Every structure is written in C-alpha cells, then in structure tokens.
Amino acid sequence: MAEQPDEWTGAIDTTRPSIARAYDVVLHGKDNYEVDRAFVAEIVKVVPEIYDVAAYNRQMLGRGVRFLAGQGVTQFLDLGSGLPTVENTHQVAQRANPDSRVVYVDNDPMVPAQGRALLADNDRAAVVSADLRDPAAVLGDEAVRRLVDLGRPVGVLLVGVLHHLHDDEDPRGIVEAYMAAVPSGSYLFITHFCDSSQDSRDAERKYLALLGTGRFRTVAEITGFFDGFELVEPGVVPLPRWRPDAAVPEALTVGQRLMFGGVARKP
C-alpha cells in the first residue's frame, strides 16, 4: 500500500484488521494492509467464494440505489459506507438524477480522506467521520443537515454493516432511531450476513475470533429489522435474487446464500 496522507498518521491501527479495509481487500482494492489480507485469507479457508460475496453485495448496492431513485428518492444516507470503490452510491444516484444528494458515514479513519478526495468537485455529496451507532450525532452533523432535508423522503442505507453490530449494541434500536427521523415515503435498505448453512456458521466463528465482529443472523432476525415498514418485492432474499438484472440459477451456492437483503418503505 502507498504512503498515506499526514492526516491519517497515528489514526490507523495496522495491528488489527479493519472492517472497511477487509471489504476493500475482497473488492480487489489497494487501500488495505497485510493484516487485512491475512484476515481475508483465513475467511477464504471457510468460504472460498468470499470475493464473489463482496461482488454480490456491491451489485446489490447498485440495484437498490437505482430502485430507490426510480421511486423518486433523491437523498441518501449511506451508513457504514466503507472505502470508496467503483459504482459508489453517489455515482449510481446522480447518474439517475444529477440533483441527488448523498452523505457517507463511516468511523474508519481512512474513509474520510479517501472520500473527500473522490468528492472534491461534488457539492451534492459528502463524507462524515462518525459512528453510526450514535444516530443523534450523525443526524446532527453539519454535512448531514446541509445535504439531507429530513422533511423529504430519504434512502437510509445499511449495506453490509449491521452484521458488525453485536446484539448488545441494539442494532434494531439503531435502525429504528434513523427511521424515526425520516418522513413517510423514506426507504430502509439493508444487506446482512445470513445464518444460512454450516459454512456460514463456521465463517461467523472466524469473523468473531479474528475481527471481533460479524454476526450471521437468521432470515427471521434480518427480516425483523424491517418490522413496521412495507417490504418491497421480493422481500428479504439472498442478494442475487433481489431484483436481478439477469437470470439467477434456481440452486444457489454457499456464497450466493451468505448474505440476504431487502428494501422497505416507511408508510
């Protein structure tokens, strides 16, 4: 990895794998360290398809954002966004509607620097350095208040991040806090590791042992995050089955069933 900007010095812990950097590894990015690559190598031993899983999640992000844009949503709050890569939320949303506004939120110190470089010439997108587990702080941030009008529908994205919250951190309460702050007509978009096979349970043990996070919840638990909202078709399903752009095989692989996702509208 290349030498990092001074603003990162002392802020990055290179002795432990990072969620954002590990995701960067499986997306074939360059913003990661040996500790992150070693972690992914251990996950590959349990789930050889983990690189494909990352691709399925990224593809789902694009399809989900395009769907929301098609519903007239022009404001997006991307919580736990991770490091910038190809087809980021603002690129998909602003391609559909140039007036779309996007705020990325992440607590990894590398994300703000990378994000700000990417968004230097984009006054309708911003990156906020904050912890999504503190909805009040996130919603009160200057960039969020400037770009997101909470009087109009918002797309609240929790893509590939809720599984990094432990049960005792009240992930459902966090979801409810964000959704309580947005008006009727807003949408909740979630993807999540799923307890769908013995391989997924083995992967959960690896994640928890090496990364400290990574809860593979059941389909019922994932669906519970959408309680009180109107799930859009096809509901909470394996990522390749959510409004696919091409035909999907009837029999899915372990990797194709490793993450489930869905989108719901706030009535």
PDB file of C-alpha atoms in Angstrom:
ATOM      1  CA  MET A   1       0.000   0.000   0.000  1.00  0.00           C
ATOM      2  CA  ALA A   2       1.197   3.507  -0.818  1.00  0.00           C
ATOM      3  CA  GLU A   3       2.332   6.012   1.822  1.00  0.00           C
ATOM      4  CA  GLN A   4      -0.690   7.621   3.436  1.00  0.00           C
ATOM      5  CA  PRO A   5      -1.559  11.314   3.869  1.00  0.00           C
ATOM      6  CA  ASP A   6      -0.371  13.014   7.047  1.00  0.00           C
ATOM      7  CA  GLU A   7      -3.959  13.372   8.305  1.00  0.00           C
ATOM      8  CA  TRP A   8      -4.075   9.592   8.727  1.00  0.00           C
ATOM      9  CA  THR A   9      -0.828   9.340  10.686  1.00  0.00           C
ATOM     10  CA  GLY A  10      -1.401   7.827  14.095  1.00  0.00           C
ATOM     11  CA  ALA A  11      -5.081   7.268  13.412  1.00  0.00           C
ATOM     12  CA  ILE A  12      -4.826   3.873  11.745  1.00  0.00           C
ATOM     13  CA  ASP A  13      -4.339   0.662  13.701  1.00  0.00           C
ATOM     14  CA  THR A  14      -2.397  -1.654  11.400  1.00  0.00           C
ATOM     15  CA  THR A  15      -2.089  -4.376  14.026  1.00  0.00           C
ATOM     16  CA  ARG A  16      -5.711  -5.480  13.657  1.00  0.00           C
ATOM     17  CA  PRO A  17      -7.876  -5.989  10.582  1.00  0.00           C
ATOM     18  CA  SER A  18     -10.363  -3.237   9.807  1.00  0.00           C
ATOM     19  CA  ILE A  19     -13.914  -3.817   8.553  1.00  0.00           C
ATOM     20  CA  ALA A  20     -13.581  -1.200   5.810  1.00  0.00           C
ATOM     21  CA  ARG A  21     -10.121  -2.359   4.745  1.00  0.00           C
ATOM     22  CA  ALA A  22     -11.083  -6.045   4.724  1.00  0.00           C
ATOM     23  CA  TYR A  23     -14.014  -5.191   2.452  1.00  0.00           C
ATOM     24  CA  ASP A  24     -11.565  -3.292   0.274  1.00  0.00           C
ATOM     25  CA  VAL A  25      -9.454  -6.471   0.007  1.00  0.00           C
ATOM     26  CA  VAL A  26     -12.340  -8.597  -1.263  1.00  0.00           C
ATOM     27  CA  LEU A  27     -13.270  -5.853  -3.740  1.00  0.00           C
ATOM     28  CA  HIS A  28      -9.703  -6.051  -5.092  1.00  0.00           C
ATOM     29  CA  GLY A  29      -8.873  -2.582  -3.788  1.00  0.00           C
ATOM     30  CA  LYS A  30      -5.494  -1.186  -2.772  1.00  0.00           C
ATOM     31  CA  ASP A  31      -6.372   0.608   0.459  1.00  0.00           C
ATOM     32  CA  ASN A  32      -5.542  -2.190   2.870  1.00  0.00           C
ATOM     33  CA  TYR A  33      -2.688  -3.683   4.854  1.00  0.00           C
ATOM     34  CA  GLU A  34      -1.150  -7.102   5.314  1.00  0.00           C
ATOM     35  CA  VAL A  35      -3.189  -7.670   8.471  1.00  0.00           C
ATOM     36  CA  ASP A  36      -6.389  -7.188   6.433  1.00  0.00           C
ATOM     37  CA  ARG A  37      -5.209  -9.508   3.663  1.00  0.00           C
ATOM     38  CA  ALA A  38      -4.252 -12.151   6.228  1.00  0.00           C
ATOM     39  CA  PHE A  39      -7.725 -11.939   7.761  1.00  0.00           C
ATOM     40  CA  VAL A  40      -9.390 -12.407   4.377  1.00  0.00           C
ATOM     41  CA  ALA A  41      -7.101 -15.359   3.653  1.00  0.00           C
ATOM     42  CA  GLU A  42      -8.459 -17.045   6.803  1.00  0.00           C
ATOM     43  CA  ILE A  43     -12.049 -16.368   5.735  1.00  0.00           C
ATOM     44  CA  VAL A  44     -11.331 -17.851   2.302  1.00  0.00           C
ATOM     45  CA  LYS A  45     -10.473 -21.135   4.031  1.00  0.00           C
ATOM     46  CA  VAL A  46     -14.055 -21.320   5.278  1.00  0.00           C
ATOM     47  CA  VAL A  47     -15.881 -19.527   2.467  1.00  0.00           C
ATOM     48  CA  PRO A  48     -13.838 -19.782  -0.756  1.00  0.00           C
ATOM     49  CA  GLU A  49     -16.433 -17.583  -2.501  1.00  0.00           C
ATOM     50  CA  ILE A  50     -15.934 -14.589  -0.200  1.00  0.00           C
ATOM     51  CA  TYR A  51     -14.620 -12.415  -3.068  1.00  0.00           C
ATOM     52  CA  ASP A  52     -17.769 -13.243  -5.046  1.00  0.00           C
ATOM     53  CA  VAL A  53     -19.888 -12.425  -1.993  1.00  0.00           C
ATOM     54  CA  ALA A  54     -18.393  -8.926  -1.934  1.00  0.00           C
ATOM     55  CA  ALA A  55     -19.239  -8.548  -5.608  1.00  0.00           C
ATOM     56  CA  TYR A  56     -22.840  -9.661  -4.983  1.00  0.00           C
ATOM     57  CA  ASN A  57     -23.138  -7.058  -2.222  1.00  0.00           C
ATOM     58  CA  ARG A  58     -21.737  -4.312  -4.428  1.00  0.00           C
ATOM     59  CA  GLN A  59     -24.073  -5.269  -7.258  1.00  0.00           C
ATOM     60  CA  MET A  60     -26.995  -5.245  -4.810  1.00  0.00           C
ATOM     61  CA  LEU A  61     -25.983  -1.737  -3.716  1.00  0.00           C
ATOM     62  CA  GLY A  62     -26.265  -0.556  -7.302  1.00  0.00           C
ATOM     63  CA  ARG A  63     -29.612  -2.242  -7.913  1.00  0.00           C
ATOM     64  CA  GLY A  64     -31.019  -0.969  -4.631  1.00  0.00           C
ATOM     65  CA  VAL A  65     -29.955   2.628  -5.219  1.00  0.00           C
ATOM     66  CA  ARG A  66     -31.336   2.541  -8.765  1.00  0.00           C
ATOM     67  CA  PHE A  67     -34.619   1.208  -7.386  1.00  0.00           C
ATOM     68  CA  LEU A  68     -34.834   3.982  -4.797  1.00  0.00           C
ATOM     69  CA  ALA A  69     -34.022   6.596  -7.432  1.00  0.00           C
ATOM     70  CA  GLY A  70     -36.814   5.123  -9.523  1.00  0.00           C
ATOM     71  CA  GLN A  71     -39.192   5.728  -6.602  1.00  0.00           C
ATOM     72  CA  GLY A  72     -38.254   9.390  -6.622  1.00  0.00           C
ATOM     73  CA  VAL A  73     -35.767   9.302  -3.742  1.00  0.00           C
ATOM     74  CA  THR A  74     -33.089  11.954  -4.207  1.00  0.00           C
ATOM     75  CA  GLN A  75     -31.484  11.890  -0.737  1.00  0.00           C
ATOM     76  CA  PHE A  76     -29.333   9.038   0.523  1.00  0.00           C
ATOM     77  CA  LEU A  77     -27.725   8.437   3.908  1.00  0.00           C
ATOM     78  CA  ASP A  78     -25.141   5.670   3.427  1.00  0.00           C
ATOM     79  CA  LEU A  79     -24.272   4.430   6.920  1.00  0.00           C
ATOM     80  CA  GLY A  80     -21.069   2.415   7.382  1.00  0.00           C
ATOM     81  CA  SER A  81     -20.233   3.085   3.759  1.00  0.00           C
ATOM     82  CA  GLY A  82     -16.672   1.776   3.783  1.00  0.00           C
ATOM     83  CA  LEU A  83     -13.858   2.878   1.492  1.00  0.00           C
ATOM     84  CA  PRO A  84     -14.719   4.340  -1.918  1.00  0.00           C
ATOM     85  CA  THR A  85     -14.596   1.904  -4.830  1.00  0.00           C
ATOM     86  CA  VAL A  86     -16.330   1.583  -8.197  1.00  0.00           C
ATOM     87  CA  GLU A  87     -20.026   2.423  -8.523  1.00  0.00           C
ATOM     88  CA  ASN A  88     -20.388   4.241  -5.244  1.00  0.00           C
ATOM     89  CA  THR A  89     -23.806   5.341  -4.047  1.00  0.00           C
ATOM     90  CA  HIS A  90     -23.452   8.929  -5.271  1.00  0.00           C
ATOM     91  CA  GLN A  91     -22.348   7.788  -8.717  1.00  0.00           C
ATOM     92  CA  VAL A  92     -25.360   5.498  -9.137  1.00  0.00           C
ATOM     93  CA  ALA A  93     -27.822   8.000  -7.651  1.00  0.00           C
ATOM     94  CA  GLN A  94     -26.528  11.022  -9.534  1.00  0.00           C
ATOM     95  CA  ARG A  95     -26.499   9.108 -12.806  1.00  0.00           C
ATOM     96  CA  ALA A  96     -30.221   8.542 -12.269  1.00  0.00           C
ATOM     97  CA  ASN A  97     -30.821  12.102 -11.084  1.00  0.00           C
ATOM     98  CA  PRO A  98     -27.972  14.665 -11.093  1.00  0.00           C
ATOM     99  CA  ASP A  99     -29.657  16.525  -8.228  1.00  0.00           C
ATOM    100  CA  SER A 100     -29.381  13.538  -5.874  1.00  0.00           C
ATOM    101  CA  ARG A 101     -27.620  14.202  -2.586  1.00  0.00           C
ATOM    102  CA  VAL A 102     -25.577  11.584  -0.747  1.00  0.00           C
ATOM    103  CA  VAL A 103     -23.895  11.567   2.660  1.00  0.00           C
ATOM    104  CA  TYR A 104     -21.498   8.755   3.519  1.00  0.00           C
ATOM    105  CA  VAL A 105     -20.897   7.933   7.181  1.00  0.00           C
ATOM    106  CA  ASP A 106     -18.067   5.765   8.500  1.00  0.00           C
ATOM    107  CA  ASN A 107     -15.820   5.647  11.560  1.00  0.00           C
ATOM    108  CA  ASP A 108     -12.745   4.178   9.851  1.00  0.00           C
ATOM    109  CA  PRO A 109     -10.103   6.958   9.699  1.00  0.00           C
ATOM    110  CA  MET A 110      -9.165   6.101   6.121  1.00  0.00           C
ATOM    111  CA  VAL A 111     -12.674   6.629   4.759  1.00  0.00           C
ATOM    112  CA  PRO A 112     -12.987  10.421   5.196  1.00  0.00           C
ATOM    113  CA  ALA A 113      -9.668  11.167   3.488  1.00  0.00           C
ATOM    114  CA  GLN A 114     -10.388   8.859   0.574  1.00  0.00           C
ATOM    115  CA  GLY A 115     -13.974  10.020   0.312  1.00  0.00           C
ATOM    116  CA  ARG A 116     -13.143  13.706   0.379  1.00  0.00           C
ATOM    117  CA  ALA A 117     -10.625  13.230  -2.419  1.00  0.00           C
ATOM    118  CA  LEU A 118     -13.263  11.453  -4.502  1.00  0.00           C
ATOM    119  CA  LEU A 119     -15.880  14.120  -3.773  1.00  0.00           C
ATOM    120  CA  ALA A 120     -13.670  17.202  -4.082  1.00  0.00           C
ATOM    121  CA  ASP A 121     -15.652  18.540  -7.042  1.00  0.00           C
ATOM    122  CA  ASN A 122     -19.056  17.272  -5.974  1.00  0.00           C
ATOM    123  CA  ASP A 123     -21.082  19.699  -3.866  1.00  0.00           C
ATOM    124  CA  ARG A 124     -24.030  17.296  -3.587  1.00  0.00           C
ATOM    125  CA  ALA A 125     -22.136  14.568  -1.736  1.00  0.00           C
ATOM    126  CA  ALA A 126     -20.107  14.472   1.462  1.00  0.00           C
ATOM    127  CA  VAL A 127     -18.400  12.065   3.810  1.00  0.00           C
ATOM    128  CA  VAL A 128     -18.846  12.278   7.565  1.00  0.00           C
ATOM    129  CA  SER A 129     -16.482  10.784  10.108  1.00  0.00           C
ATOM    130  CA  ALA A 130     -18.880   9.412  12.718  1.00  0.00           C
ATOM    131  CA  ASP A 131     -20.072   6.224  14.345  1.00  0.00           C
ATOM    132  CA  LEU A 132     -23.446   5.056  13.019  1.00  0.00           C
ATOM    133  CA  ARG A 133     -24.182   3.670  16.491  1.00  0.00           C
ATOM    134  CA  ASP A 134     -24.809   7.276  17.576  1.00  0.00           C
ATOM    135  CA  PRO A 135     -27.769   8.348  15.409  1.00  0.00           C
ATOM    136  CA  ALA A 136     -28.153  11.684  17.193  1.00  0.00           C
ATOM    137  CA  ALA A 137     -24.557  12.679  16.421  1.00  0.00           C
ATOM    138  CA  VAL A 138     -24.828  11.514  12.808  1.00  0.00           C
ATOM    139  CA  LEU A 139     -28.119  13.297  12.177  1.00  0.00           C
ATOM    140  CA  GLY A 140     -26.826  16.424  13.860  1.00  0.00           C
ATOM    141  CA  ASP A 141     -23.671  16.595  11.771  1.00  0.00           C
ATOM    142  CA  GLU A 142     -23.283  19.778   9.722  1.00  0.00           C
ATOM    143  CA  ALA A 143     -22.885  17.939   6.406  1.00  0.00           C
ATOM    144  CA  VAL A 144     -25.960  15.808   7.054  1.00  0.00           C
ATOM    145  CA  ARG A 145     -28.040  18.867   7.983  1.00  0.00           C
ATOM    146  CA  ARG A 146     -26.767  20.721   4.890  1.00  0.00           C
ATOM    147  CA  LEU A 147     -27.417  17.977   2.354  1.00  0.00           C
ATOM    148  CA  VAL A 148     -30.317  15.981   3.785  1.00  0.00           C
ATOM    149  CA  ASP A 149     -33.733  17.566   4.233  1.00  0.00           C
ATOM    150  CA  LEU A 150     -35.460  15.410   6.838  1.00  0.00           C
ATOM    151  CA  GLY A 151     -38.772  16.815   5.702  1.00  0.00           C
ATOM    152  CA  ARG A 152     -38.492  14.869   2.434  1.00  0.00           C
ATOM    153  CA  PRO A 153     -38.036  11.103   1.825  1.00  0.00           C
ATOM    154  CA  VAL A 154     -34.574   9.699   2.470  1.00  0.00           C
ATOM    155  CA  GLY A 155     -32.989   6.436   1.451  1.00  0.00           C
ATOM    156  CA  VAL A 156     -31.357   5.032   4.614  1.00  0.00           C
ATOM    157  CA  LEU A 157     -28.670   2.539   3.598  1.00  0.00           C
ATOM    158  CA  LEU A 158     -27.205  -0.038   5.977  1.00  0.00           C
ATOM    159  CA  VAL A 159     -25.476  -2.151   3.360  1.00  0.00           C
ATOM    160  CA  GLY A 160     -23.191  -4.829   4.744  1.00  0.00           C
ATOM    161  CA  VAL A 161     -22.800  -3.161   8.130  1.00  0.00           C
ATOM    162  CA  LEU A 162     -25.461  -4.233  10.669  1.00  0.00           C
ATOM    163  CA  HIS A 163     -23.797  -7.635  10.993  1.00  0.00           C
ATOM    164  CA  HIS A 164     -20.831  -5.802  12.522  1.00  0.00           C
ATOM    165  CA  LEU A 165     -23.006  -4.659  15.436  1.00  0.00           C
ATOM    166  CA  HIS A 166     -23.280  -7.061  18.349  1.00  0.00           C
ATOM    167  CA  ASP A 167     -26.686  -7.919  19.761  1.00  0.00           C
ATOM    168  CA  ASP A 168     -25.956  -5.948  22.925  1.00  0.00           C
ATOM    169  CA  GLU A 169     -25.378  -2.807  20.817  1.00  0.00           C
ATOM    170  CA  ASP A 170     -29.093  -2.823  19.950  1.00  0.00           C
ATOM    171  CA  PRO A 171     -28.850  -2.787  16.158  1.00  0.00           C
ATOM    172  CA  ARG A 172     -32.623  -2.844  15.848  1.00  0.00           C
ATOM    173  CA  GLY A 173     -32.936   0.209  18.070  1.00  0.00           C
ATOM    174  CA  ILE A 174     -30.339   1.993  15.960  1.00  0.00           C
ATOM    175  CA  VAL A 175     -32.302   1.228  12.789  1.00  0.00           C
ATOM    176  CA  GLU A 176     -35.478   2.482  14.445  1.00  0.00           C
ATOM    177  CA  ALA A 177     -33.774   5.726  15.522  1.00  0.00           C
ATOM    178  CA  TYR A 178     -32.738   6.565  11.973  1.00  0.00           C
ATOM    179  CA  MET A 179     -36.107   5.624  10.533  1.00  0.00           C
ATOM    180  CA  ALA A 180     -37.924   7.650  13.184  1.00  0.00           C
ATOM    181  CA  ALA A 181     -36.015  10.712  11.977  1.00  0.00           C
ATOM    182  CA  VAL A 182     -37.100  10.417   8.337  1.00  0.00           C
ATOM    183  CA  PRO A 183     -40.604  11.014   6.955  1.00  0.00           C
ATOM    184  CA  SER A 184     -43.188   8.771   5.342  1.00  0.00           C
ATOM    185  CA  GLY A 185     -42.065   7.687   1.892  1.00  0.00           C
ATOM    186  CA  SER A 186     -38.494   7.090   3.032  1.00  0.00           C
ATOM    187  CA  TYR A 187     -36.856   3.722   2.449  1.00  0.00           C
ATOM    188  CA  LEU A 188     -34.722   1.352   4.513  1.00  0.00           C
ATOM    189  CA  PHE A 189     -32.149  -0.692   2.550  1.00  0.00           C
ATOM    190  CA  ILE A 190     -30.271  -3.479   4.353  1.00  0.00           C
ATOM    191  CA  THR A 191     -27.901  -6.285   3.384  1.00  0.00           C
ATOM    192  CA  HIS A 192     -26.647  -8.657   6.077  1.00  0.00           C
ATOM    193  CA  PHE A 193     -24.652 -11.857   6.637  1.00  0.00           C
ATOM    194  CA  CYS A 194     -27.109 -14.727   6.995  1.00  0.00           C
ATOM    195  CA  ASP A 195     -27.046 -17.893   9.076  1.00  0.00           C
ATOM    196  CA  SER A 196     -27.893 -19.988   6.021  1.00  0.00           C
ATOM    197  CA  SER A 197     -25.574 -23.012   6.261  1.00  0.00           C
ATOM    198  CA  GLN A 198     -22.890 -24.690   8.347  1.00  0.00           C
ATOM    199  CA  ASP A 199     -20.351 -22.787   6.252  1.00  0.00           C
ATOM    200  CA  SER A 200     -21.903 -19.502   7.351  1.00  0.00           C
ATOM    201  CA  ARG A 201     -21.711 -20.565  10.993  1.00  0.00           C
ATOM    202  CA  ASP A 202     -18.048 -21.505  10.524  1.00  0.00           C
ATOM    203  CA  ALA A 203     -17.459 -18.104   8.927  1.00  0.00           C
ATOM    204  CA  GLU A 204     -19.138 -16.361  11.857  1.00  0.00           C
ATOM    205  CA  ARG A 205     -16.725 -18.047  14.256  1.00  0.00           C
ATOM    206  CA  LYS A 206     -13.786 -16.856  12.138  1.00  0.00           C
ATOM    207  CA  TYR A 207     -15.095 -13.302  11.943  1.00  0.00           C
ATOM    208  CA  LEU A 208     -15.734 -13.063  15.661  1.00  0.00           C
ATOM    209  CA  ALA A 209     -12.371 -14.601  16.560  1.00  0.00           C
ATOM    210  CA  LEU A 210     -10.227 -12.560  14.164  1.00  0.00           C
ATOM    211  CA  LEU A 211     -12.169  -9.322  13.606  1.00  0.00           C
ATOM    212  CA  GLY A 212     -14.263  -9.176  16.757  1.00  0.00           C
ATOM    213  CA  THR A 213     -17.467  -8.587  14.792  1.00  0.00           C
ATOM    214  CA  GLY A 214     -19.558 -10.425  12.219  1.00  0.00           C
ATOM    215  CA  ARG A 215     -22.950 -11.725  13.330  1.00  0.00           C
ATOM    216  CA  PHE A 216     -24.599 -14.109  10.889  1.00  0.00           C
ATOM    217  CA  ARG A 217     -28.260 -13.616  11.789  1.00  0.00           C
ATOM    218  CA  THR A 218     -31.176 -15.775  10.664  1.00  0.00           C
ATOM    219  CA  VAL A 219     -33.562 -14.724   7.906  1.00  0.00           C
ATOM    220  CA  ALA A 220     -36.178 -14.051  10.580  1.00  0.00           C
ATOM    221  CA  GLU A 221     -33.782 -11.817  12.519  1.00  0.00           C
ATOM    222  CA  ILE A 222     -32.815  -9.873   9.398  1.00  0.00           C
ATOM    223  CA  THR A 223     -36.469  -9.510   8.413  1.00  0.00           C
ATOM    224  CA  GLY A 224     -37.161  -8.187  11.919  1.00  0.00           C
ATOM    225  CA  PHE A 225     -35.186  -5.037  11.129  1.00  0.00           C
ATOM    226  CA  PHE A 226     -37.968  -4.144   8.688  1.00  0.00           C
ATOM    227  CA  ASP A 227     -40.827  -4.507  11.183  1.00  0.00           C
ATOM    228  CA  GLY A 228     -43.256  -1.627  10.821  1.00  0.00           C
ATOM    229  CA  PHE A 229     -42.241  -0.907   7.240  1.00  0.00           C
ATOM    230  CA  GLU A 230     -43.587  -2.092   3.891  1.00  0.00           C
ATOM    231  CA  LEU A 231     -41.195  -4.613   2.354  1.00  0.00           C
ATOM    232  CA  VAL A 232     -40.986  -4.309  -1.414  1.00  0.00           C
ATOM    233  CA  GLU A 233     -40.932  -7.418  -3.563  1.00  0.00           C
ATOM    234  CA  PRO A 234     -39.281  -9.891  -3.393  1.00  0.00           C
ATOM    235  CA  GLY A 235     -38.815  -9.318   0.346  1.00  0.00           C
ATOM    236  CA  VAL A 236     -35.700 -10.408   2.250  1.00  0.00           C
ATOM    237  CA  VAL A 237     -33.841 -12.808  -0.030  1.00  0.00           C
ATOM    238  CA  PRO A 238     -30.317 -13.917  -0.990  1.00  0.00           C
ATOM    239  CA  LEU A 239     -28.640 -10.973  -2.712  1.00  0.00           C
ATOM    240  CA  PRO A 240     -28.559 -12.472  -6.225  1.00  0.00           C
ATOM    241  CA  ARG A 241     -32.338 -12.946  -6.040  1.00  0.00           C
ATOM    242  CA  TRP A 242     -33.176  -9.317  -5.225  1.00  0.00           C
ATOM    243  CA  ARG A 243     -34.466  -7.798  -8.476  1.00  0.00           C
ATOM    244  CA  PRO A 244     -31.632  -9.319 -10.551  1.00  0.00           C
ATOM    245  CA  ASP A 245     -30.518  -7.827 -13.854  1.00  0.00           C
ATOM    246  CA  ALA A 246     -30.096 -11.303 -15.340  1.00  0.00           C
ATOM    247  CA  ALA A 247     -31.379 -14.832 -14.772  1.00  0.00           C
ATOM    248  CA  VAL A 248     -30.298 -16.452 -11.490  1.00  0.00           C
ATOM    249  CA  PRO A 249     -29.843 -20.245 -11.131  1.00  0.00           C
ATOM    250  CA  GLU A 250     -32.534 -21.967  -9.091  1.00  0.00           C
ATOM    251  CA  ALA A 251     -29.916 -23.682  -6.913  1.00  0.00           C
ATOM    252  CA  LEU A 252     -27.692 -21.134  -5.180  1.00  0.00           C
ATOM    253  CA  THR A 253     -24.140 -21.738  -3.963  1.00  0.00           C
ATOM    254  CA  VAL A 254     -22.993 -21.229  -0.362  1.00  0.00           C
ATOM    255  CA  GLY A 255     -21.585 -17.837  -1.347  1.00  0.00           C
ATOM    256  CA  GLN A 256     -24.789 -16.759  -3.036  1.00  0.00           C
ATOM    257  CA  ARG A 257     -26.689 -17.521   0.179  1.00  0.00           C
ATOM    258  CA  LEU A 258     -24.178 -15.942   2.535  1.00  0.00           C
ATOM    259  CA  MET A 259     -25.858 -12.523   2.507  1.00  0.00           C
ATOM    260  CA  PHE A 260     -29.535 -11.620   2.398  1.00  0.00           C
ATOM    261  CA  GLY A 261     -31.028  -8.214   1.789  1.00  0.00           C
ATOM    262  CA  GLY A 262     -34.173  -6.225   1.284  1.00  0.00           C
ATOM    263  CA  VAL A 263     -35.727  -2.788   0.909  1.00  0.00           C
ATOM    264  CA  ALA A 264     -38.790  -1.413   2.704  1.00  0.00           C
ATOM    265  CA  ARG A 265     -40.820   1.778   2.553  1.00  0.00           C
ATOM    266  CA  LYS A 266     -41.824   3.777   5.610  1.00  0.00           C
ATOM    267  CA  PRO A 267     -45.610   4.209   5.425  1.00  0.00           C
TER     268      PRO A 267
END
